[in-house]
PDB file of C-alpha atoms in Angstrom:
ATOM      1  CA  MET A1159     -89.455  -0.474 -20.722  1.00  0.00           C
ATOM      2  CA  LYS A1160     -89.337   3.349 -21.085  1.00  0.00           C
ATOM      3  CA  LEU A1161     -87.934   5.482 -18.167  1.00  0.00           C
ATOM      4  CA  ARG A1162     -91.433   7.267 -17.824  1.00  0.00           C
ATOM      5  CA  LEU A1163     -93.016   3.762 -17.027  1.00  0.00           C
ATOM      6  CA  PHE A1164     -89.993   3.512 -14.010  1.00  0.00           C
ATOM      7  CA  ILE A1165     -91.406   6.832 -12.787  1.00  0.00           C
ATOM      8  CA  LEU A1166     -94.826   5.811 -12.778  1.00  0.00           C
ATOM      9  CA  ALA A1167     -94.497   2.399 -11.155  1.00  0.00           C
ATOM     10  CA  MET A1168     -92.266   3.877  -8.403  1.00  0.00           C
ATOM     11  CA  LEU A1169     -95.012   6.646  -7.843  1.00  0.00           C
ATOM     12  CA  VAL A1170     -98.111   4.327  -7.639  1.00  0.00           C
ATOM     13  CA  SER A1171     -96.158   1.771  -5.357  1.00  0.00           C
ATOM     14  CA  CYS A1172     -95.798   4.783  -2.890  1.00  0.00           C
ATOM     15  CA  GLY A1173     -99.597   5.624  -3.435  1.00  0.00           C
ATOM     16  CA  ALA A1174    -102.789   3.706  -3.666  1.00  0.00           C
ATOM     17  CA  LEU A1175    -101.297   0.497  -4.801  1.00  0.00           C
ATOM     18  CA  ALA A1176     -98.741  -0.210  -2.462  1.00  0.00           C
ATOM     19  CA  GLN A1177     -99.102  -3.974  -2.171  1.00  0.00           C
ATOM     20  CA  GLN A1178     -96.767  -6.210  -4.088  1.00  0.00           C
ATOM     21  CA  LYS A1179     -99.547  -8.726  -5.025  1.00  0.00           C
ATOM     22  CA  PRO A1180    -101.438  -8.567  -8.176  1.00  0.00           C
ATOM     23  CA  GLN A1181    -104.180  -6.149  -8.409  1.00  0.00           C
ATOM     24  CA  TYR A1182    -107.850  -7.714  -8.777  1.00  0.00           C
ATOM     25  CA  THR A1183    -111.248  -5.997  -9.138  1.00  0.00           C
ATOM     26  CA  GLN A1184    -113.641  -9.384  -9.162  1.00  0.00           C
ATOM     27  CA  TYR A1185    -111.761 -11.347  -6.208  1.00  0.00           C
ATOM     28  CA  ILE A1186    -115.529 -11.034  -4.855  1.00  0.00           C
ATOM     29  CA  PHE A1187    -116.443 -14.173  -6.982  1.00  0.00           C
ATOM     30  CA  ASN A1188    -113.291 -15.988  -6.213  1.00  0.00           C
ATOM     31  CA  GLY A1189    -111.876 -15.562  -2.592  1.00  0.00           C
ATOM     32  CA  LEU A1190    -109.178 -17.924  -3.194  1.00  0.00           C
ATOM     33  CA  VAL A1191    -106.893 -15.872  -4.709  1.00  0.00           C
ATOM     34  CA  ILE A1192    -106.416 -13.562  -1.734  1.00  0.00           C
ATOM     35  CA  ASN A1193    -107.320 -16.263   1.107  1.00  0.00           C
ATOM     36  CA  PRO A1194    -106.137 -20.015   1.079  1.00  0.00           C
ATOM     37  CA  ALA A1195    -109.270 -20.727   3.589  1.00  0.00           C
ATOM     38  CA  TYR A1196    -111.562 -20.300   0.870  1.00  0.00           C
ATOM     39  CA  ALA A1197    -110.738 -23.229  -0.378  1.00  0.00           C
ATOM     40  CA  GLY A1198    -113.848 -25.701  -0.477  1.00  0.00           C
ATOM     41  CA  SER A1199    -116.203 -22.861   0.632  1.00  0.00           C
ATOM     42  CA  LYS A1200    -118.714 -23.661  -2.039  1.00  0.00           C
ATOM     43  CA  ASP A1201    -118.789 -27.405  -1.414  1.00  0.00           C
ATOM     44  CA  VAL A1202    -118.325 -28.003  -5.032  1.00  0.00           C
ATOM     45  CA  ILE A1203    -115.677 -28.254  -7.870  1.00  0.00           C
ATOM     46  CA  HIS A1204    -114.915 -24.798  -8.599  1.00  0.00           C
ATOM     47  CA  LEU A1205    -112.733 -23.910 -11.572  1.00  0.00           C
ATOM     48  CA  ASN A1206    -111.475 -20.260 -12.240  1.00  0.00           C
ATOM     49  CA  ALA A1207    -109.691 -17.776 -14.661  1.00  0.00           C
ATOM     50  CA  PHE A1208    -109.069 -14.292 -14.312  1.00  0.00           C
ATOM     51  CA  TYR A1209    -107.698 -12.178 -16.927  1.00  0.00           C
ATOM     52  CA  ARG A1210    -106.563  -8.761 -16.441  1.00  0.00           C
ATOM     53  CA  THR A1211    -104.955  -5.923 -18.585  1.00  0.00           C
ATOM     54  CA  GLN A1212    -104.216  -2.770 -16.915  1.00  0.00           C
ATOM     55  CA  TRP A1213    -103.654   0.642 -18.522  1.00  0.00           C
ATOM     56  CA  THR A1214    -104.106  -0.656 -21.581  1.00  0.00           C
ATOM     57  CA  GLY A1215    -101.986   0.887 -24.218  1.00  0.00           C
ATOM     58  CA  LEU A1216     -99.364   1.977 -21.706  1.00  0.00           C
ATOM     59  CA  ASP A1217     -95.756   0.750 -22.719  1.00  0.00           C
ATOM     60  CA  GLY A1218     -94.915  -2.097 -19.807  1.00  0.00           C
ATOM     61  CA  ALA A1219     -98.292  -1.939 -18.060  1.00  0.00           C
ATOM     62  CA  PRO A1220     -99.241  -4.580 -15.789  1.00  0.00           C
ATOM     63  CA  THR A1221    -100.878  -7.761 -17.157  1.00  0.00           C
ATOM     64  CA  THR A1222    -101.976 -10.810 -14.984  1.00  0.00           C
ATOM     65  CA  GLU A1223    -103.147 -14.088 -15.825  1.00  0.00           C
ATOM     66  CA  SER A1224    -104.771 -16.671 -12.950  1.00  0.00           C
ATOM     67  CA  PHE A1225    -106.184 -20.200 -13.109  1.00  0.00           C
ATOM     68  CA  SER A1226    -107.310 -22.080  -9.724  1.00  0.00           C
ATOM     69  CA  ILE A1227    -109.517 -25.151  -8.990  1.00  0.00           C
ATOM     70  CA  ASP A1228    -110.675 -25.877  -5.546  1.00  0.00           C
ATOM     71  CA  GLY A1229    -112.909 -28.409  -4.022  1.00  0.00           C
ATOM     72  CA  VAL A1230    -113.864 -30.447  -0.559  1.00  0.00           C
ATOM     73  CA  THR A1231    -113.595 -33.859   0.181  1.00  0.00           C
ATOM     74  CA  LYS A1232    -116.332 -36.303   0.741  1.00  0.00           C
ATOM     75  CA  SER A1233    -116.639 -35.794   4.682  1.00  0.00           C
ATOM     76  CA  ASN A1234    -117.079 -31.881   3.704  1.00  0.00           C
ATOM     77  CA  ARG A1235    -114.321 -31.343   6.292  1.00  0.00           C
ATOM     78  CA  ILE A1236    -111.327 -30.654   4.284  1.00  0.00           C
ATOM     79  CA  GLY A1237    -111.124 -28.196   1.169  1.00  0.00           C
ATOM     80  CA  ILE A1238    -108.582 -28.559  -1.233  1.00  0.00           C
ATOM     81  CA  GLY A1239    -107.257 -26.594  -4.384  1.00  0.00           C
ATOM     82  CA  ALA A1240    -104.585 -25.313  -6.605  1.00  0.00           C
ATOM     83  CA  GLN A1241    -103.701 -21.926  -8.266  1.00  0.00           C
ATOM     84  CA  ALA A1242    -101.225 -20.879 -10.848  1.00  0.00           C
ATOM     85  CA  VAL A1243    -100.683 -16.973 -11.309  1.00  0.00           C
ATOM     86  CA  ASN A1244     -98.310 -15.157 -14.009  1.00  0.00           C
ATOM     87  CA  ASP A1245     -98.271 -11.250 -13.445  1.00  0.00           C
ATOM     88  CA  GLN A1246     -96.109  -8.909 -15.713  1.00  0.00           C
ATOM     89  CA  ILE A1247     -95.489  -5.365 -15.369  1.00  0.00           C
ATOM     90  CA  GLY A1248     -92.913  -4.157 -17.773  1.00  0.00           C
ATOM     91  CA  ALA A1249     -89.685  -5.926 -17.733  1.00  0.00           C
ATOM     92  CA  GLN A1250     -90.224  -8.169 -14.419  1.00  0.00           C
ATOM     93  CA  ARG A1251     -92.354 -11.364 -14.463  1.00  0.00           C
ATOM     94  CA  ARG A1252     -93.875 -13.336 -11.360  1.00  0.00           C
ATOM     95  CA  THR A1253     -94.959 -16.565 -11.992  1.00  0.00           C
ATOM     96  CA  SER A1254     -96.487 -18.653  -8.767  1.00  0.00           C
ATOM     97  CA  ALA A1255     -97.836 -21.909  -8.238  1.00  0.00           C
ATOM     98  CA  THR A1256     -99.469 -23.136  -5.015  1.00  0.00           C
ATOM     99  CA  LEU A1257    -101.362 -26.240  -3.447  1.00  0.00           C
ATOM    100  CA  ASN A1258    -104.293 -24.963  -0.934  1.00  0.00           C
ATOM    101  CA  GLY A1259    -105.490 -26.893   2.237  1.00  0.00           C
ATOM    102  CA  ALA A1260    -108.262 -25.996   4.462  1.00  0.00           C
ATOM    103  CA  VAL A1261    -109.700 -27.465   7.676  1.00  0.00           C
ATOM    104  CA  LYS A1262    -113.747 -26.725   7.866  1.00  0.00           C
ATOM    105  CA  LEU A1263    -115.172 -26.638  11.225  1.00  0.00           C
ATOM    106  CA  ASN A1264    -119.079 -25.933  11.703  1.00  0.00           C
ATOM    107  CA  VAL A1265    -119.076 -23.647  14.467  1.00  0.00           C
ATOM    108  CA  SER A1266    -123.128 -23.032  14.204  1.00  0.00           C
ATOM    109  CA  GLU A1267    -125.749 -24.063  12.454  1.00  0.00           C
ATOM    110  CA  THR A1268    -124.989 -22.081   9.563  1.00  0.00           C
ATOM    111  CA  GLY A1269    -121.659 -20.900  10.405  1.00  0.00           C
ATOM    112  CA  VAL A1270    -118.282 -22.401   8.829  1.00  0.00           C
ATOM    113  CA  LEU A1271    -114.923 -21.519  10.245  1.00  0.00           C
ATOM    114  CA  SER A1272    -111.968 -22.675   8.089  1.00  0.00           C
ATOM    115  CA  LEU A1273    -108.488 -22.534   8.945  1.00  0.00           C
ATOM    116  CA  GLY A1274    -106.339 -22.689   5.343  1.00  0.00           C
ATOM    117  CA  VAL A1275    -102.552 -22.571   4.100  1.00  0.00           C
ATOM    118  CA  ALA A1276    -100.924 -22.248   0.842  1.00  0.00           C
ATOM    119  CA  ALA A1277     -97.320 -23.618  -0.195  1.00  0.00           C
ATOM    120  CA  GLY A1278     -95.520 -23.439  -3.261  1.00  0.00           C
ATOM    121  CA  ALA A1279     -93.288 -21.359  -5.389  1.00  0.00           C
ATOM    122  CA  SER A1280     -92.455 -18.205  -6.963  1.00  0.00           C
ATOM    123  CA  GLN A1281     -90.292 -17.288 -10.200  1.00  0.00           C
ATOM    124  CA  PHE A1282     -89.189 -13.879 -10.613  1.00  0.00           C
ATOM    125  CA  ARG A1283     -87.584 -13.123 -13.773  1.00  0.00           C
ATOM    126  CA  VAL A1284     -86.322  -9.670 -15.507  1.00  0.00           C
ATOM    127  CA  ASP A1285     -85.866  -9.352 -19.516  1.00  0.00           C
ATOM    128  CA  ARG A1286     -83.084  -6.846 -19.603  1.00  0.00           C
ATOM    129  CA  ASN A1287     -83.804  -5.982 -23.144  1.00  0.00           C
ATOM    130  CA  LYS A1288     -86.874  -4.283 -22.061  1.00  0.00           C
ATOM    131  CA  LEU A1289     -85.079  -2.119 -20.162  1.00  0.00           C
ATOM    132  CA  SER A1290     -83.328   1.259 -20.697  1.00  0.00           C
ATOM    133  CA  THR A1291     -81.590   3.862 -18.578  1.00  0.00           C
ATOM    134  CA  ILE A1292     -79.672   7.438 -19.338  1.00  0.00           C
ATOM    135  CA  ASP A1293     -76.692   5.529 -18.055  1.00  0.00           C
ATOM    136  CA  PRO A1294     -76.009   2.363 -19.952  1.00  0.00           C
ATOM    137  CA  ASN A1295     -73.640   1.171 -17.216  1.00  0.00           C
ATOM    138  CA  ASP A1296     -76.027   1.300 -14.437  1.00  0.00           C
ATOM    139  CA  PRO A1297     -75.004  -1.135 -11.926  1.00  0.00           C
ATOM    140  CA  THR A1298     -78.523  -1.356 -10.892  1.00  0.00           C
ATOM    141  CA  ILE A1299     -79.559  -3.599 -14.494  1.00  0.00           C
ATOM    142  CA  ILE A1300     -75.970  -4.706 -15.251  1.00  0.00           C
ATOM    143  CA  ASN A1301     -76.262  -6.714 -11.791  1.00  0.00           C
ATOM    144  CA  ALA A1302     -79.946  -7.473 -11.979  1.00  0.00           C
ATOM    145  CA  GLU A1303     -80.529 -10.969 -11.069  1.00  0.00           C
ATOM    146  CA  THR A1304     -83.021 -12.361 -14.053  1.00  0.00           C
ATOM    147  CA  ASN A1305     -84.243 -15.371 -12.951  1.00  0.00           C
ATOM    148  CA  VAL A1306     -84.856 -16.431  -8.997  1.00  0.00           C
ATOM    149  CA  ILE A1307     -87.447 -18.814  -7.735  1.00  0.00           C
ATOM    150  CA  THR A1308     -88.493 -18.620  -4.210  1.00  0.00           C
ATOM    151  CA  PRO A1309     -90.763 -20.518  -1.757  1.00  0.00           C
ATOM    152  CA  ASP A1310     -94.330 -19.013  -1.067  1.00  0.00           C
ATOM    153  CA  LEU A1311     -96.128 -19.528   1.737  1.00  0.00           C
ATOM    154  CA  ARG A1312     -99.834 -18.227   2.789  1.00  0.00           C
ATOM    155  CA  ILE A1313    -102.176 -18.444   5.648  1.00  0.00           C
ATOM    156  CA  GLY A1314    -105.598 -17.358   6.403  1.00  0.00           C
ATOM    157  CA  LEU A1315    -109.013 -17.986   8.163  1.00  0.00           C
ATOM    158  CA  TYR A1316    -112.426 -17.176   6.488  1.00  0.00           C
ATOM    159  CA  PHE A1317    -115.945 -17.470   8.519  1.00  0.00           C
ATOM    160  CA  HIS A1318    -118.819 -17.576   6.450  1.00  0.00           C
ATOM    161  CA  SER A1319    -122.654 -18.318   7.156  1.00  0.00           C
ATOM    162  CA  ASP A1320    -125.434 -18.324   4.768  1.00  0.00           C
ATOM    163  CA  ARG A1321    -125.310 -14.109   4.963  1.00  0.00           C
ATOM    164  CA  PHE A1322    -122.272 -13.207   6.244  1.00  0.00           C
ATOM    165  CA  TYR A1323    -118.582 -13.609   5.718  1.00  0.00           C
ATOM    166  CA  LEU A1324    -115.088 -12.403   7.101  1.00  0.00           C
ATOM    167  CA  GLY A1325    -111.846 -13.616   6.163  1.00  0.00           C
ATOM    168  CA  MET A1326    -108.207 -12.829   7.162  1.00  0.00           C
ATOM    169  CA  SER A1327    -105.098 -13.771   5.384  1.00  0.00           C
ATOM    170  CA  ALA A1328    -101.172 -13.459   5.050  1.00  0.00           C
ATOM    171  CA  THR A1329     -98.872 -14.088   1.865  1.00  0.00           C
ATOM    172  CA  ASP A1330     -95.388 -13.864   1.191  1.00  0.00           C
ATOM    173  CA  LEU A1331     -94.675 -14.860   4.546  1.00  0.00           C
ATOM    174  CA  ILE A1332     -91.199 -16.291   3.325  1.00  0.00           C
ATOM    175  CA  GLY A1333     -89.143 -13.637   2.127  1.00  0.00           C
ATOM    176  CA  THR A1334     -86.741 -13.436  -0.415  1.00  0.00           C
ATOM    177  CA  ASN A1335     -84.004 -11.129   1.515  1.00  0.00           C
ATOM    178  CA  ARG A1336     -82.958  -9.708  -1.721  1.00  0.00           C
ATOM    179  CA  GLU A1337     -82.541  -5.675  -1.466  1.00  0.00           C
ATOM    180  CA  ILE A1338     -82.279  -4.678  -5.145  1.00  0.00           C
ATOM    181  CA  THR A1339     -84.274  -6.871  -7.653  1.00  0.00           C
ATOM    182  CA  PHE A1340     -86.730  -9.141  -6.128  1.00  0.00           C
ATOM    183  CA  ASN A1341     -87.723  -7.941  -2.483  1.00  0.00           C
ATOM    184  CA  THR A1342     -91.134  -9.473  -1.755  1.00  0.00           C
ATOM    185  CA  GLU A1343     -92.858  -8.143   1.522  1.00  0.00           C
ATOM    186  CA  ARG A1344     -95.662  -9.618   3.582  1.00  0.00           C
ATOM    187  CA  ASN A1345     -99.062  -8.252   2.488  1.00  0.00           C
ATOM    188  CA  TYR A1346    -102.129  -8.710   5.109  1.00  0.00           C
ATOM    189  CA  PHE A1347    -105.686  -8.755   3.760  1.00  0.00           C
ATOM    190  CA  LEU A1348    -109.153  -8.396   5.825  1.00  0.00           C
ATOM    191  CA  THR A1349    -112.207  -8.759   4.138  1.00  0.00           C
ATOM    192  CA  ALA A1350    -116.135  -8.963   5.469  1.00  0.00           C
ATOM    193  CA  GLY A1351    -119.906  -8.914   3.528  1.00  0.00           C
ATOM    194  CA  TYR A1352    -123.109  -9.405   4.390  1.00  0.00           C
ATOM    195  CA  VAL A1353    -126.278 -10.245   1.983  1.00  0.00           C
ATOM    196  CA  PHE A1354    -129.463  -8.344   2.839  1.00  0.00           C
ATOM    197  CA  ASP A1355    -133.066  -9.063   1.341  1.00  0.00           C
ATOM    198  CA  LEU A1356    -134.422  -6.544  -1.088  1.00  0.00           C
ATOM    199  CA  GLY A1357    -137.234  -8.733  -2.019  1.00  0.00           C
ATOM    200  CA  GLU A1358    -138.117 -11.975  -3.423  1.00  0.00           C
ATOM    201  CA  HIS A1359    -135.975 -11.596  -6.300  1.00  0.00           C
ATOM    202  CA  LEU A1360    -133.338  -9.037  -5.335  1.00  0.00           C
ATOM    203  CA  LYS A1361    -130.602  -8.797  -2.807  1.00  0.00           C
ATOM    204  CA  PHE A1362    -128.049  -6.554  -1.881  1.00  0.00           C
ATOM    205  CA  LYS A1363    -124.367  -7.351  -0.838  1.00  0.00           C
ATOM    206  CA  PRO A1364    -121.895  -4.379   0.547  1.00  0.00           C
ATOM    207  CA  SER A1365    -118.304  -5.497   1.154  1.00  0.00           C
ATOM    208  CA  VAL A1366    -114.976  -4.406   1.762  1.00  0.00           C
ATOM    209  CA  LEU A1367    -111.238  -5.141   1.516  1.00  0.00           C
ATOM    210  CA  MET A1368    -108.357  -3.895   3.189  1.00  0.00           C
ATOM    211  CA  LYS A1369    -104.914  -4.450   1.965  1.00  0.00           C
ATOM    212  CA  GLU A1370    -101.835  -3.890   4.365  1.00  0.00           C
ATOM    213  CA  ASN A1371     -98.373  -4.432   3.963  1.00  0.00           C
ATOM    214  CA  PHE A1372     -96.939  -1.293   6.624  1.00  0.00           C
ATOM    215  CA  GLN A1373     -94.722  -0.125   4.094  1.00  0.00           C
ATOM    216  CA  GLY A1374     -97.427   2.562   2.646  1.00  0.00           C
ATOM    217  CA  PRO A1375    -100.808   3.619   2.832  1.00  0.00           C
ATOM    218  CA  THR A1376    -103.717   0.918   3.699  1.00  0.00           C
ATOM    219  CA  ASN A1377    -105.657   0.032   0.493  1.00  0.00           C
ATOM    220  CA  ILE A1378    -109.241  -0.312   0.998  1.00  0.00           C
ATOM    221  CA  ASP A1379    -112.036  -1.544  -1.692  1.00  0.00           C
ATOM    222  CA  LEU A1380    -115.474  -0.556  -0.750  1.00  0.00           C
ATOM    223  CA  ASN A1381    -117.981  -2.781  -2.834  1.00  0.00           C
ATOM    224  CA  ALA A1382    -121.917  -2.837  -3.392  1.00  0.00           C
ATOM    225  CA  PHE A1383    -123.719  -5.460  -5.254  1.00  0.00           C
ATOM    226  CA  LEU A1384    -127.133  -6.050  -6.292  1.00  0.00           C
ATOM    227  CA  LEU A1385    -128.066 -10.085  -6.988  1.00  0.00           C
ATOM    228  CA  VAL A1386    -130.894 -10.262  -9.458  1.00  0.00           C
ATOM    229  CA  ASP A1387    -132.654 -13.744  -9.373  1.00  0.00           C
ATOM    230  CA  ASN A1388    -130.044 -15.858  -8.128  1.00  0.00           C
ATOM    231  CA  ARG A1389    -128.418 -15.119 -11.341  1.00  0.00           C
ATOM    232  CA  ILE A1390    -127.171 -11.773 -12.266  1.00  0.00           C
ATOM    233  CA  TRP A1391    -124.404  -9.841  -9.977  1.00  0.00           C
ATOM    234  CA  LEU A1392    -124.551  -5.936 -10.798  1.00  0.00           C
ATOM    235  CA  GLY A1393    -122.494  -3.598  -8.868  1.00  0.00           C
ATOM    236  CA  GLY A1394    -118.851  -1.406  -8.601  1.00  0.00           C
ATOM    237  CA  SER A1395    -116.251  -0.524  -6.463  1.00  0.00           C
ATOM    238  CA  TYR A1396    -114.508   2.180  -4.982  1.00  0.00           C
ATOM    239  CA  ARG A1397    -110.536   1.737  -4.437  1.00  0.00           C
ATOM    240  CA  THR A1398    -108.623   4.264  -2.224  1.00  0.00           C
ATOM    241  CA  ALA A1399    -106.116   4.255   0.806  1.00  0.00           C
ATOM    242  CA  ALA A1400    -105.728   5.901   4.200  1.00  0.00           C
ATOM    243  CA  ASN A1401    -102.833   5.959   6.537  1.00  0.00           C
ATOM    244  CA  ILE A1402    -104.319   3.834   9.326  1.00  0.00           C
ATOM    245  CA  PHE A1403    -101.489   2.750  10.760  1.00  0.00           C
ATOM    246  CA  GLN A1404     -99.508   5.935  10.332  1.00  0.00           C
ATOM    247  CA  ASN A1405     -96.644   4.043   8.687  1.00  0.00           C
ATOM    248  CA  ASN A1406     -93.900   6.061   7.205  1.00  0.00           C
ATOM    249  CA  PHE A1407     -93.276   6.100   3.749  1.00  0.00           C
ATOM    250  CA  GLU A1408     -92.384   8.797   0.591  1.00  0.00           C
ATOM    251  CA  ALA A1409     -94.431  10.115  -1.644  1.00  0.00           C
ATOM    252  CA  THR A1410     -97.054  11.032   1.055  1.00  0.00           C
ATOM    253  CA  SER A1411     -98.829  13.894  -0.852  1.00  0.00           C
ATOM    254  CA  LEU A1412     -99.875  11.498  -3.497  1.00  0.00           C
ATOM    255  CA  THR A1413    -103.460  11.277  -4.235  1.00  0.00           C
ATOM    256  CA  THR A1414    -105.143   8.310  -2.111  1.00  0.00           C
ATOM    257  CA  LYS A1415    -107.963   8.091  -4.710  1.00  0.00           C
ATOM    258  CA  ASP A1416    -106.899   4.940  -7.324  1.00  0.00           C
ATOM    259  CA  ALA A1417    -109.927   3.638  -9.175  1.00  0.00           C
ATOM    260  CA  VAL A1418    -113.862   3.495  -9.421  1.00  0.00           C
ATOM    261  CA  SER A1419    -115.081   0.290 -11.101  1.00  0.00           C
ATOM    262  CA  VAL A1420    -118.247  -1.105 -12.875  1.00  0.00           C
ATOM    263  CA  ILE A1421    -118.570  -5.158 -12.114  1.00  0.00           C
ATOM    264  CA  GLY A1422    -121.089  -7.290 -13.668  1.00  0.00           C
ATOM    265  CA  GLU A1423    -121.312 -11.037 -13.450  1.00  0.00           C
ATOM    266  CA  ILE A1424    -124.293 -13.671 -14.960  1.00  0.00           C
ATOM    267  CA  PHE A1425    -124.649 -17.340 -14.574  1.00  0.00           C
ATOM    268  CA  LEU A1426    -125.402 -18.670 -17.963  1.00  0.00           C
ATOM    269  CA  SER A1427    -126.176 -21.982 -16.503  1.00  0.00           C
ATOM    270  CA  PRO A1428    -125.863 -23.383 -12.998  1.00  0.00           C
ATOM    271  CA  LYS A1429    -122.570 -24.534 -13.790  1.00  0.00           C
ATOM    272  CA  LEU A1430    -120.698 -21.588 -15.678  1.00  0.00           C
ATOM    273  CA  ARG A1431    -120.752 -17.891 -15.079  1.00  0.00           C
ATOM    274  CA  LEU A1432    -119.100 -15.219 -16.954  1.00  0.00           C
ATOM    275  CA  GLY A1433    -117.641 -12.038 -15.261  1.00  0.00           C
ATOM    276  CA  TYR A1434    -116.368  -8.478 -16.618  1.00  0.00           C
ATOM    277  CA  SER A1435    -115.304  -4.970 -14.667  1.00  0.00           C
ATOM    278  CA  TYR A1436    -113.950  -2.263 -16.023  1.00  0.00           C
ATOM    279  CA  ASP A1437    -111.821   0.181 -13.885  1.00  0.00           C
ATOM    280  CA  PHE A1438    -111.991   4.146 -14.344  1.00  0.00           C
ATOM    281  CA  THR A1439    -108.713   4.948 -13.066  1.00  0.00           C
ATOM    282  CA  LEU A1440    -108.631   8.283 -10.504  1.00  0.00           C
ATOM    283  CA  THR A1441    -104.811   9.209 -11.049  1.00  0.00           C
ATOM    284  CA  GLN A1442    -102.700  10.589 -13.921  1.00  0.00           C
ATOM    285  CA  LEU A1443    -103.000   7.242 -15.589  1.00  0.00           C
ATOM    286  CA  ASN A1444    -106.771   7.932 -16.168  1.00  0.00           C
ATOM    287  CA  ASN A1445    -106.510   8.077 -20.178  1.00  0.00           C
ATOM    288  CA  TYR A1446    -105.654   4.164 -20.188  1.00  0.00           C
ATOM    289  CA  ASN A1447    -108.435   1.647 -19.619  1.00  0.00           C
ATOM    290  CA  THR A1448    -108.361  -1.171 -17.700  1.00  0.00           C
ATOM    291  CA  HIS A1449    -110.404  -4.439 -18.093  1.00  0.00           C
ATOM    292  CA  GLU A1450    -110.711  -7.607 -16.349  1.00  0.00           C
ATOM    293  CA  PHE A1451    -112.426 -10.922 -17.736  1.00  0.00           C
ATOM    294  CA  SER A1452    -113.157 -13.972 -15.494  1.00  0.00           C
ATOM    295  CA  LEU A1453    -114.726 -17.171 -16.191  1.00  0.00           C
ATOM    296  CA  GLY A1454    -116.219 -19.671 -13.524  1.00  0.00           C
ATOM    297  CA  VAL A1455    -117.117 -23.597 -13.767  1.00  0.00           C
ATOM    298  CA  LEU A1456    -118.900 -25.298 -10.950  1.00  0.00           C
ATOM    299  CA  LEU A1457    -119.397 -29.141 -11.220  1.00  0.00           C
ATOM    300  CA  PHE A1458    -121.578 -30.771  -9.149  1.00  0.00           C
ATOM    301  CA  LYS A1459    -122.360 -34.485  -7.993  1.00  0.00           C
ATOM    302  CA  LYS A1460    -124.575 -36.284 -10.154  1.00  0.00           C
ATOM    303  CA  ALA A1461    -127.555 -36.297  -8.184  1.00  0.00           C
ATOM    304  CA  GLU A1462    -127.407 -32.392  -8.254  1.00  0.00           C
ATOM    305  CA  THR A1463    -129.397 -30.749 -10.970  1.00  0.00           C
ATOM    306  CA  LYS A1464    -129.175 -26.827  -9.402  1.00  0.00           C
ATOM    307  CA  MET A1465    -126.957 -24.987  -7.436  1.00  0.00           C
ATOM    308  CA  LEU A1466    -126.520 -26.294  -3.913  1.00  0.00           C
ATOM    309  CA  THR A1467    -127.167 -22.824  -2.594  1.00  0.00           C
ATOM    310  CA  PRO A1468    -127.156 -19.119  -3.968  1.00  0.00           C
ATOM    311  CA  GLN A1469    -123.332 -18.454  -4.889  1.00  0.00           C
ATOM    312  CA  TYR A1470    -123.365 -15.175  -2.214  1.00  0.00           C
ATOM    313  CA  PHE A1471    -119.453 -15.567  -1.750  1.00  0.00           C
TER     314      PHE A1471
END
């Protein structure tokens, strides 16, 4: 990996992308990637796959692949799921696998509160062949651990009704305690959204995501979507940052603007959906493109010939 990528990665880590988690633009179509309590929320078996290529064309740029499956037990009280993620930036790769469980509680006529936990493991690897420095005897490179497996624990709360949702979660609750190569930090997520009727065939859904690790600025995603005929989602997102908790960190003068995204999703059938997003980068990396693709499959019971409820969340 070129030295310039190290510099860019350091700048980004202190700016609008301070979180040490894979970046997703289409998390709004599958909350399981950020909150284990989302498992079973659709009341059907839900398979979802992501592929993200960030800053395409830049040497060592991040790429992320993920696959998840979740569903609900016959009693409709327990959500279960599993997720696998492969995230790579430059010479460093993180591969993780977790099992998810969520207890669903009916708290009102349409409101459901879920408490979720995910447990698994993460493997961190470094390919020294992709590293180059000014000093070939740099002890940071020579002493770098190239293969480390650590436990992974996440928890979350998720409330949703037929129109509103609110979620809170925490990831990387078991730190690696490795100061140089793999020093993961806890990350906290807060999400909320609401669906408004604009007519018989049109709905409007604004939402927000806040990401915090108390080591840099708070990342904020502001989203807005239109749902046409309960079949086509069209919208966008603005990603920025703000030092809400007055955290002390370096490079505070860097721009907090990160990206503007255009996002679309279409249900080709009640069981199959396709999604795509494009990020317009607002940093010095604006000459490089970011694409994200998603595929979702919903498996219903035999007696069900259409979606149980509109897939708002």
